[in-house]
Short mmCIF file of N, CA and C in Angstrom, two decimals:
data_model
loop_
_atom_site.label_atom_id
_atom_site.label_comp_id
_atom_site.label_asym_id
_atom_site.label_seq_id
_atom_site.Cartn_x
_atom_site.Cartn_y
_atom_site.Cartn_z
N MET X 39 0.84 -1.19 0.00
CA MET X 39 0.00 0.00 0.00
C MET X 39 0.88 1.25 0.00
N GLY X 40 0.48 2.26 -0.77
CA GLY X 40 1.23 3.51 -0.85
C GLY X 40 1.00 4.37 0.38
N LYS X 41 1.63 5.52 0.36
CA LYS X 41 1.47 6.47 1.46
C LYS X 41 0.05 7.04 1.47
N LEU X 42 -0.42 7.38 2.66
CA LEU X 42 -1.71 8.06 2.79
C LEU X 42 -1.63 9.42 2.12
N LYS X 43 -2.69 9.76 1.38
CA LYS X 43 -2.83 11.09 0.79
C LYS X 43 -3.61 11.94 1.80
N ILE X 44 -2.91 12.88 2.43
CA ILE X 44 -3.50 13.68 3.50
C ILE X 44 -3.65 15.14 3.06
N TYR X 45 -4.89 15.63 3.13
CA TYR X 45 -5.19 17.03 2.85
C TYR X 45 -5.17 17.78 4.17
N LEU X 46 -4.42 18.87 4.23
CA LEU X 46 -4.31 19.67 5.45
C LEU X 46 -5.24 20.87 5.40
N ASP X 47 -6.14 20.92 6.37
CA ASP X 47 -6.95 22.11 6.61
C ASP X 47 -6.03 23.16 7.25
N THR X 48 -6.33 24.41 7.07
CA THR X 48 -5.51 25.50 7.60
C THR X 48 -5.32 25.39 9.11
N SER X 49 -6.31 24.86 9.82
CA SER X 49 -6.20 24.76 11.28
C SER X 49 -5.02 23.91 11.73
N VAL X 50 -4.64 22.93 10.93
CA VAL X 50 -3.50 22.08 11.29
C VAL X 50 -2.22 22.89 11.25
N ILE X 51 -2.02 23.62 10.18
CA ILE X 51 -0.81 24.44 10.05
C ILE X 51 -0.78 25.50 11.14
N SER X 52 -1.93 26.07 11.43
CA SER X 52 -2.04 27.09 12.47
C SER X 52 -1.65 26.55 13.85
N HIS X 53 -1.99 25.29 14.11
CA HIS X 53 -1.71 24.71 15.43
C HIS X 53 -0.26 24.30 15.63
N LEU X 54 0.60 24.54 14.66
CA LEU X 54 2.03 24.34 14.88
C LEU X 54 2.56 25.36 15.88
N ASN X 55 1.83 26.45 16.04
CA ASN X 55 2.18 27.48 17.01
C ASN X 55 0.89 27.97 17.65
N ALA X 56 0.38 27.18 18.59
CA ALA X 56 -0.88 27.51 19.26
C ALA X 56 -0.71 27.26 20.75
N GLU X 57 0.00 28.17 21.38
CA GLU X 57 0.32 27.98 22.80
C GLU X 57 -0.90 28.01 23.70
N ASP X 58 -2.02 28.53 23.19
CA ASP X 58 -3.25 28.54 23.97
C ASP X 58 -3.90 27.15 24.01
N THR X 59 -3.46 26.25 23.14
CA THR X 59 -3.94 24.85 23.14
C THR X 59 -2.71 23.93 23.06
N PRO X 60 -1.97 23.81 24.18
CA PRO X 60 -0.68 23.10 24.14
C PRO X 60 -0.77 21.64 23.71
N GLU X 61 -1.83 20.94 24.09
CA GLU X 61 -1.93 19.52 23.71
C GLU X 61 -2.09 19.38 22.19
N LYS X 62 -2.97 20.20 21.62
CA LYS X 62 -3.14 20.17 20.16
C LYS X 62 -1.85 20.57 19.45
N MET X 63 -1.17 21.57 20.01
CA MET X 63 0.08 22.02 19.41
C MET X 63 1.11 20.89 19.44
N GLN X 64 1.23 20.19 20.56
CA GLN X 64 2.19 19.08 20.66
C GLN X 64 1.86 17.98 19.66
N ASP X 65 0.59 17.62 19.56
CA ASP X 65 0.18 16.59 18.59
C ASP X 65 0.49 17.03 17.16
N THR X 66 0.25 18.30 16.88
CA THR X 66 0.51 18.82 15.53
C THR X 66 2.00 18.82 15.23
N LEU X 67 2.81 19.21 16.20
CA LEU X 67 4.26 19.20 16.01
C LEU X 67 4.79 17.79 15.77
N LYS X 68 4.26 16.81 16.51
CA LYS X 68 4.66 15.41 16.29
C LYS X 68 4.25 14.95 14.89
N PHE X 69 3.03 15.29 14.50
CA PHE X 69 2.57 14.95 13.16
C PHE X 69 3.48 15.59 12.11
N TRP X 70 3.84 16.86 12.32
CA TRP X 70 4.66 17.61 11.37
C TRP X 70 6.02 16.94 11.17
N GLU X 71 6.57 16.35 12.23
CA GLU X 71 7.83 15.62 12.10
C GLU X 71 7.67 14.45 11.13
N ASN X 72 6.54 13.75 11.21
CA ASN X 72 6.26 12.67 10.26
C ASN X 72 6.13 13.20 8.84
N VAL X 73 5.52 14.36 8.71
CA VAL X 73 5.37 14.98 7.39
C VAL X 73 6.75 15.34 6.83
N LYS X 74 7.60 15.91 7.67
CA LYS X 74 8.94 16.29 7.21
C LYS X 74 9.75 15.08 6.75
N SER X 75 9.48 13.92 7.33
CA SER X 75 10.20 12.71 6.92
C SER X 75 9.49 11.99 5.77
N ASN X 76 8.53 12.68 5.14
CA ASN X 76 7.82 12.17 3.95
C ASN X 76 7.06 10.87 4.19
N LYS X 77 6.49 10.72 5.38
CA LYS X 77 5.68 9.53 5.67
C LYS X 77 4.36 9.54 4.92
N PHE X 78 3.91 10.72 4.52
CA PHE X 78 2.61 10.88 3.87
C PHE X 78 2.77 11.71 2.59
N ASP X 79 1.82 11.56 1.70
CA ASP X 79 1.69 12.50 0.58
C ASP X 79 0.76 13.60 1.06
N VAL X 80 1.26 14.82 1.13
CA VAL X 80 0.54 15.93 1.72
C VAL X 80 0.02 16.87 0.64
N PHE X 81 -1.21 17.32 0.85
CA PHE X 81 -1.88 18.21 -0.08
C PHE X 81 -2.45 19.40 0.68
N ILE X 82 -2.33 20.57 0.08
CA ILE X 82 -3.05 21.75 0.54
C ILE X 82 -3.72 22.33 -0.70
N SER X 83 -4.51 23.35 -0.51
CA SER X 83 -5.17 23.96 -1.66
C SER X 83 -4.86 25.45 -1.72
N GLU X 84 -5.22 26.03 -2.84
CA GLU X 84 -5.08 27.48 -2.95
C GLU X 84 -5.95 28.16 -1.90
N LYS X 85 -7.06 27.52 -1.48
CA LYS X 85 -7.92 28.06 -0.41
C LYS X 85 -7.13 28.15 0.89
N THR X 86 -6.32 27.14 1.17
CA THR X 86 -5.46 27.14 2.36
C THR X 86 -4.52 28.34 2.32
N LEU X 87 -3.90 28.55 1.18
CA LEU X 87 -2.95 29.66 1.05
C LEU X 87 -3.64 31.02 1.18
N VAL X 88 -4.86 31.13 0.67
CA VAL X 88 -5.63 32.37 0.83
C VAL X 88 -5.92 32.61 2.31
N GLU X 89 -6.33 31.56 3.02
CA GLU X 89 -6.62 31.70 4.45
C GLU X 89 -5.37 32.08 5.24
N ILE X 90 -4.24 31.48 4.89
CA ILE X 90 -2.98 31.84 5.55
C ILE X 90 -2.67 33.31 5.28
N GLY X 91 -2.92 33.76 4.07
CA GLY X 91 -2.67 35.14 3.70
C GLY X 91 -3.48 36.16 4.49
N LYS X 92 -4.58 35.72 5.08
CA LYS X 92 -5.43 36.61 5.88
C LYS X 92 -5.00 36.69 7.34
N CYS X 93 -4.03 35.86 7.75
CA CYS X 93 -3.57 35.88 9.14
C CYS X 93 -2.73 37.13 9.40
N TYR X 94 -2.63 37.50 10.68
CA TYR X 94 -1.77 38.63 11.00
C TYR X 94 -0.33 38.26 10.65
N GLU X 95 0.52 39.26 10.45
CA GLU X 95 1.81 39.07 9.79
C GLU X 95 2.70 38.01 10.43
N SER X 96 2.91 38.06 11.74
CA SER X 96 3.83 37.09 12.35
C SER X 96 3.32 35.66 12.20
N LYS X 97 2.02 35.46 12.36
CA LYS X 97 1.42 34.13 12.19
C LYS X 97 1.56 33.68 10.73
N ARG X 98 1.25 34.59 9.81
CA ARG X 98 1.34 34.27 8.38
C ARG X 98 2.77 33.86 8.00
N LEU X 99 3.75 34.63 8.44
CA LEU X 99 5.14 34.33 8.10
C LEU X 99 5.57 33.00 8.71
N PHE X 100 5.13 32.74 9.94
CA PHE X 100 5.45 31.46 10.58
C PHE X 100 4.88 30.29 9.78
N MET X 101 3.62 30.40 9.39
CA MET X 101 2.96 29.31 8.66
C MET X 101 3.62 29.09 7.29
N ILE X 102 3.96 30.16 6.61
CA ILE X 102 4.63 30.04 5.31
C ILE X 102 6.00 29.37 5.49
N GLU X 103 6.71 29.76 6.53
CA GLU X 103 8.01 29.15 6.82
C GLU X 103 7.87 27.65 7.09
N GLU X 104 6.87 27.27 7.86
CA GLU X 104 6.65 25.84 8.15
C GLU X 104 6.30 25.07 6.88
N LEU X 105 5.49 25.65 6.03
CA LEU X 105 5.15 24.98 4.76
C LEU X 105 6.39 24.80 3.88
N SER X 106 7.33 25.72 3.99
CA SER X 106 8.55 25.61 3.17
C SER X 106 9.43 24.44 3.60
N LYS X 107 9.16 23.88 4.78
CA LYS X 107 9.96 22.77 5.31
C LYS X 107 9.44 21.40 4.88
N ILE X 108 8.31 21.36 4.18
CA ILE X 108 7.72 20.07 3.81
C ILE X 108 7.49 19.99 2.30
N ASN X 109 7.32 18.77 1.85
CA ASN X 109 6.90 18.54 0.46
C ASN X 109 5.38 18.46 0.45
N TYR X 110 4.77 19.21 -0.43
CA TYR X 110 3.31 19.14 -0.56
C TYR X 110 2.93 19.45 -2.00
N ILE X 111 1.72 19.05 -2.32
CA ILE X 111 1.15 19.35 -3.63
C ILE X 111 0.01 20.34 -3.42
N LYS X 112 0.01 21.43 -4.19
CA LYS X 112 -1.07 22.42 -4.09
C LYS X 112 -2.17 22.05 -5.08
N LEU X 113 -3.37 21.90 -4.56
CA LEU X 113 -4.53 21.55 -5.37
C LEU X 113 -5.31 22.81 -5.72
N ASP X 114 -5.79 22.87 -6.94
CA ASP X 114 -6.56 24.03 -7.40
C ASP X 114 -8.04 23.88 -7.08
N PHE X 115 -8.68 25.01 -6.96
CA PHE X 115 -10.14 25.06 -6.82
C PHE X 115 -10.70 25.24 -8.21
N ASP X 116 -11.20 24.16 -8.78
CA ASP X 116 -11.70 24.19 -10.15
C ASP X 116 -13.23 24.08 -10.18
N LYS X 117 -13.77 24.05 -11.37
CA LYS X 117 -15.23 24.00 -11.55
C LYS X 117 -15.84 22.78 -10.86
N GLU X 118 -15.20 21.62 -11.01
CA GLU X 118 -15.74 20.41 -10.39
C GLU X 118 -15.78 20.53 -8.86
N SER X 119 -14.72 21.07 -8.28
CA SER X 119 -14.70 21.29 -6.83
C SER X 119 -15.77 22.29 -6.41
N ASP X 120 -15.96 23.32 -7.23
CA ASP X 120 -16.98 24.33 -6.94
C ASP X 120 -18.37 23.70 -6.94
N VAL X 121 -18.65 22.87 -7.94
CA VAL X 121 -19.96 22.22 -8.01
C VAL X 121 -20.18 21.34 -6.78
N LEU X 122 -19.16 20.56 -6.41
CA LEU X 122 -19.30 19.69 -5.23
C LEU X 122 -19.49 20.51 -3.96
N SER X 123 -18.75 21.61 -3.82
CA SER X 123 -18.92 22.45 -2.62
C SER X 123 -20.34 23.03 -2.57
N GLN X 124 -20.89 23.38 -3.72
CA GLN X 124 -22.27 23.89 -3.77
C GLN X 124 -23.27 22.81 -3.36
N ILE X 125 -22.99 21.57 -3.70
CA ILE X 125 -23.87 20.47 -3.29
C ILE X 125 -23.83 20.32 -1.77
N TYR X 126 -22.64 20.42 -1.17
CA TYR X 126 -22.55 20.36 0.30
C TYR X 126 -23.42 21.46 0.93
N LEU X 127 -23.41 22.63 0.33
CA LEU X 127 -24.20 23.75 0.87
C LEU X 127 -25.69 23.55 0.62
N SER X 128 -26.06 23.13 -0.57
CA SER X 128 -27.49 23.00 -0.90
C SER X 128 -28.16 21.84 -0.16
N THR X 129 -27.37 20.83 0.23
CA THR X 129 -27.93 19.69 0.98
C THR X 129 -27.91 19.92 2.49
N GLY X 130 -27.35 21.05 2.92
CA GLY X 130 -27.28 21.33 4.35
C GLY X 130 -26.14 20.62 5.05
N THR X 131 -25.25 20.01 4.27
CA THR X 131 -24.07 19.38 4.87
C THR X 131 -23.30 20.43 5.65
N LEU X 132 -23.14 21.59 5.05
CA LEU X 132 -22.56 22.75 5.71
C LEU X 132 -23.42 23.96 5.40
N LYS X 133 -23.41 24.92 6.31
CA LYS X 133 -24.18 26.15 6.12
C LYS X 133 -23.39 27.12 5.24
N MET X 134 -24.09 28.06 4.64
CA MET X 134 -23.46 29.03 3.74
C MET X 134 -22.31 29.76 4.42
N LYS X 135 -22.43 30.04 5.72
CA LYS X 135 -21.35 30.74 6.42
C LYS X 135 -20.08 29.88 6.51
N SER X 136 -20.21 28.59 6.21
CA SER X 136 -19.07 27.67 6.22
C SER X 136 -18.65 27.29 4.81
N LYS X 137 -18.90 28.18 3.88
CA LYS X 137 -18.60 27.91 2.46
C LYS X 137 -17.13 27.54 2.26
N ASP X 138 -16.22 28.22 2.94
CA ASP X 138 -14.80 27.91 2.79
C ASP X 138 -14.50 26.48 3.21
N ASP X 139 -15.15 26.01 4.27
CA ASP X 139 -14.95 24.64 4.72
C ASP X 139 -15.50 23.65 3.69
N ALA X 140 -16.62 23.98 3.08
CA ALA X 140 -17.18 23.14 2.01
C ALA X 140 -16.20 23.05 0.85
N ILE X 141 -15.53 24.16 0.56
CA ILE X 141 -14.55 24.17 -0.52
C ILE X 141 -13.38 23.24 -0.19
N HIS X 142 -12.87 23.32 1.04
CA HIS X 142 -11.78 22.42 1.45
C HIS X 142 -12.18 20.96 1.26
N ILE X 143 -13.35 20.60 1.76
CA ILE X 143 -13.79 19.20 1.67
C ILE X 143 -13.97 18.79 0.21
N ALA X 144 -14.52 19.68 -0.59
CA ALA X 144 -14.74 19.37 -2.01
C ALA X 144 -13.41 19.16 -2.74
N ILE X 145 -12.45 20.02 -2.49
CA ILE X 145 -11.15 19.89 -3.16
C ILE X 145 -10.49 18.56 -2.77
N ALA X 146 -10.51 18.24 -1.48
CA ALA X 146 -9.91 16.98 -1.03
C ALA X 146 -10.65 15.78 -1.61
N SER X 147 -11.97 15.84 -1.66
CA SER X 147 -12.77 14.73 -2.19
C SER X 147 -12.53 14.55 -3.68
N LYS X 148 -12.59 15.63 -4.42
CA LYS X 148 -12.41 15.58 -5.88
C LYS X 148 -11.04 15.02 -6.24
N ASN X 149 -10.03 15.31 -5.41
CA ASN X 149 -8.67 14.86 -5.69
C ASN X 149 -8.32 13.54 -5.01
N ARG X 150 -9.34 12.84 -4.53
CA ARG X 150 -9.20 11.49 -4.00
C ARG X 150 -8.23 11.37 -2.82
N CYS X 151 -8.23 12.38 -1.95
CA CYS X 151 -7.41 12.30 -0.74
C CYS X 151 -8.00 11.24 0.19
N ASP X 152 -7.12 10.53 0.88
CA ASP X 152 -7.57 9.50 1.82
C ASP X 152 -8.09 10.13 3.11
N VAL X 153 -7.45 11.23 3.51
CA VAL X 153 -7.71 11.84 4.82
C VAL X 153 -7.79 13.35 4.67
N ILE X 154 -8.73 13.95 5.41
CA ILE X 154 -8.72 15.40 5.63
C ILE X 154 -8.35 15.57 7.09
N LEU X 155 -7.27 16.31 7.34
CA LEU X 155 -6.80 16.53 8.70
C LEU X 155 -7.22 17.92 9.14
N SER X 156 -7.81 18.01 10.33
CA SER X 156 -8.31 19.30 10.81
C SER X 156 -8.42 19.29 12.33
N TRP X 157 -8.33 20.47 12.91
CA TRP X 157 -8.67 20.67 14.32
C TRP X 157 -10.03 21.37 14.44
N ASN X 158 -10.73 21.54 13.36
CA ASN X 158 -12.02 22.23 13.35
C ASN X 158 -13.12 21.21 13.66
N PHE X 159 -13.53 21.17 14.92
CA PHE X 159 -14.53 20.19 15.35
C PHE X 159 -15.95 20.61 14.98
N LYS X 160 -16.14 21.86 14.64
CA LYS X 160 -17.48 22.32 14.29
C LYS X 160 -17.84 21.96 12.85
N HIS X 161 -16.90 22.15 11.93
CA HIS X 161 -17.23 22.00 10.51
C HIS X 161 -16.50 20.87 9.80
N PHE X 162 -15.61 20.17 10.47
CA PHE X 162 -14.89 19.06 9.83
C PHE X 162 -15.01 17.79 10.67
N VAL X 163 -14.32 17.78 11.80
CA VAL X 163 -14.23 16.59 12.64
C VAL X 163 -15.48 16.54 13.53
N ASN X 164 -16.59 16.25 12.90
CA ASN X 164 -17.90 16.30 13.54
C ASN X 164 -18.72 15.15 12.96
N PRO X 165 -19.21 14.24 13.79
CA PRO X 165 -19.92 13.06 13.27
C PRO X 165 -21.06 13.40 12.30
N LYS X 166 -21.80 14.46 12.58
CA LYS X 166 -22.91 14.84 11.69
C LYS X 166 -22.38 15.25 10.31
N ILE X 167 -21.36 16.10 10.30
CA ILE X 167 -20.77 16.56 9.04
C ILE X 167 -20.15 15.38 8.29
N ILE X 168 -19.41 14.55 9.01
CA ILE X 168 -18.76 13.39 8.39
C ILE X 168 -19.80 12.50 7.72
N ASN X 169 -20.90 12.23 8.41
CA ASN X 169 -21.95 11.38 7.86
C ASN X 169 -22.59 12.01 6.62
N MET X 170 -22.81 13.32 6.67
CA MET X 170 -23.42 13.99 5.52
C MET X 170 -22.46 14.05 4.32
N VAL X 171 -21.16 14.26 4.58
CA VAL X 171 -20.17 14.22 3.50
C VAL X 171 -20.16 12.83 2.87
N LEU X 172 -20.21 11.81 3.70
CA LEU X 172 -20.25 10.43 3.20
C LEU X 172 -21.43 10.24 2.25
N ARG X 173 -22.61 10.68 2.68
CA ARG X 173 -23.81 10.52 1.85
C ARG X 173 -23.69 11.26 0.52
N VAL X 174 -23.26 12.51 0.58
CA VAL X 174 -23.13 13.30 -0.66
C VAL X 174 -22.08 12.68 -1.58
N ASN X 175 -20.92 12.34 -1.02
CA ASN X 175 -19.85 11.81 -1.86
C ASN X 175 -20.24 10.49 -2.52
N LEU X 176 -20.89 9.61 -1.77
CA LEU X 176 -21.33 8.34 -2.36
C LEU X 176 -22.37 8.60 -3.45
N SER X 177 -23.29 9.51 -3.18
CA SER X 177 -24.34 9.84 -4.14
C SER X 177 -23.76 10.44 -5.43
N GLU X 178 -22.70 11.25 -5.28
CA GLU X 178 -22.11 11.95 -6.42
C GLU X 178 -20.94 11.20 -7.05
N GLY X 179 -20.58 10.05 -6.47
CA GLY X 179 -19.51 9.23 -7.05
C GLY X 179 -18.09 9.65 -6.68
N TYR X 180 -17.94 10.27 -5.51
CA TYR X 180 -16.61 10.70 -5.06
C TYR X 180 -16.11 9.81 -3.94
N LYS X 181 -14.78 9.72 -3.85
CA LYS X 181 -14.15 9.04 -2.72
C LYS X 181 -14.56 9.76 -1.44
N VAL X 182 -14.71 9.00 -0.37
CA VAL X 182 -15.07 9.58 0.92
C VAL X 182 -13.81 9.65 1.78
N PRO X 183 -13.25 10.84 1.97
CA PRO X 183 -12.06 10.93 2.81
C PRO X 183 -12.42 10.75 4.28
N THR X 184 -11.50 10.17 5.02
CA THR X 184 -11.65 10.08 6.46
C THR X 184 -11.29 11.44 7.04
N ILE X 185 -12.14 11.98 7.89
CA ILE X 185 -11.90 13.32 8.46
C ILE X 185 -11.55 13.14 9.93
N VAL X 186 -10.28 13.46 10.26
CA VAL X 186 -9.77 13.23 11.62
C VAL X 186 -8.81 14.35 12.02
N THR X 187 -8.35 14.26 13.26
CA THR X 187 -7.36 15.20 13.80
C THR X 187 -5.96 14.62 13.64
N PRO X 188 -4.93 15.46 13.77
CA PRO X 188 -3.57 14.93 13.77
C PRO X 188 -3.35 13.87 14.86
N LYS X 189 -4.01 14.03 15.99
CA LYS X 189 -3.87 13.04 17.07
C LYS X 189 -4.30 11.65 16.58
N SER X 190 -5.36 11.58 15.81
CA SER X 190 -5.83 10.29 15.29
C SER X 190 -4.78 9.65 14.38
N ILE X 191 -4.12 10.46 13.58
CA ILE X 191 -3.07 9.93 12.70
C ILE X 191 -1.91 9.41 13.53
N LEU X 192 -1.54 10.14 14.58
CA LEU X 192 -0.46 9.69 15.46
C LEU X 192 -0.81 8.36 16.12
N GLU X 193 -2.06 8.24 16.57
CA GLU X 193 -2.49 6.99 17.21
C GLU X 193 -2.46 5.84 16.21
N MET X 194 -2.84 6.10 14.98
CA MET X 194 -2.79 5.08 13.93
C MET X 194 -1.35 4.64 13.69
N GLU X 195 -0.43 5.59 13.70
CA GLU X 195 0.98 5.28 13.47
C GLU X 195 1.56 4.45 14.61
N ASP X 196 1.02 4.62 15.83
CA ASP X 196 1.51 3.88 16.99
C ASP X 196 1.08 2.42 16.96
N ASP X 197 -0.01 2.11 16.24
CA ASP X 197 -0.52 0.73 16.19
C ASP X 197 0.37 -0.17 15.37
#
């Protein structure tokens, strides 16, 4: 079996320096070490880069510096991803105010990522959202990525 194809939500990169949540930060830093050693095929999207660009300067520069330390593939937001994100919104999988999150999930799904990694428990790592993404993706013929936290990946690696 090949390496896991992991799509990184912006929250993962952000938690590399999140002293207000030390446990999440530690888990993210441990995961990042695995990423640096090329244990996974890592993907981000242009949406991720746009979100990083909106951060205050020191955070933005830190996140860009951390991304420069890893190998990743940047995925584009194309028409197919847009259509899928609109389906997530129209089916109530995500609310309109979470359009950016729908875009992340659509890009990862369209590009057949195995995993979406996130610390966003409201719009990603949430049983209701996960179940609804599963339904939409199966209905529309897309791969269903597993949506988990970096901690879950670390636990999987320990097994």
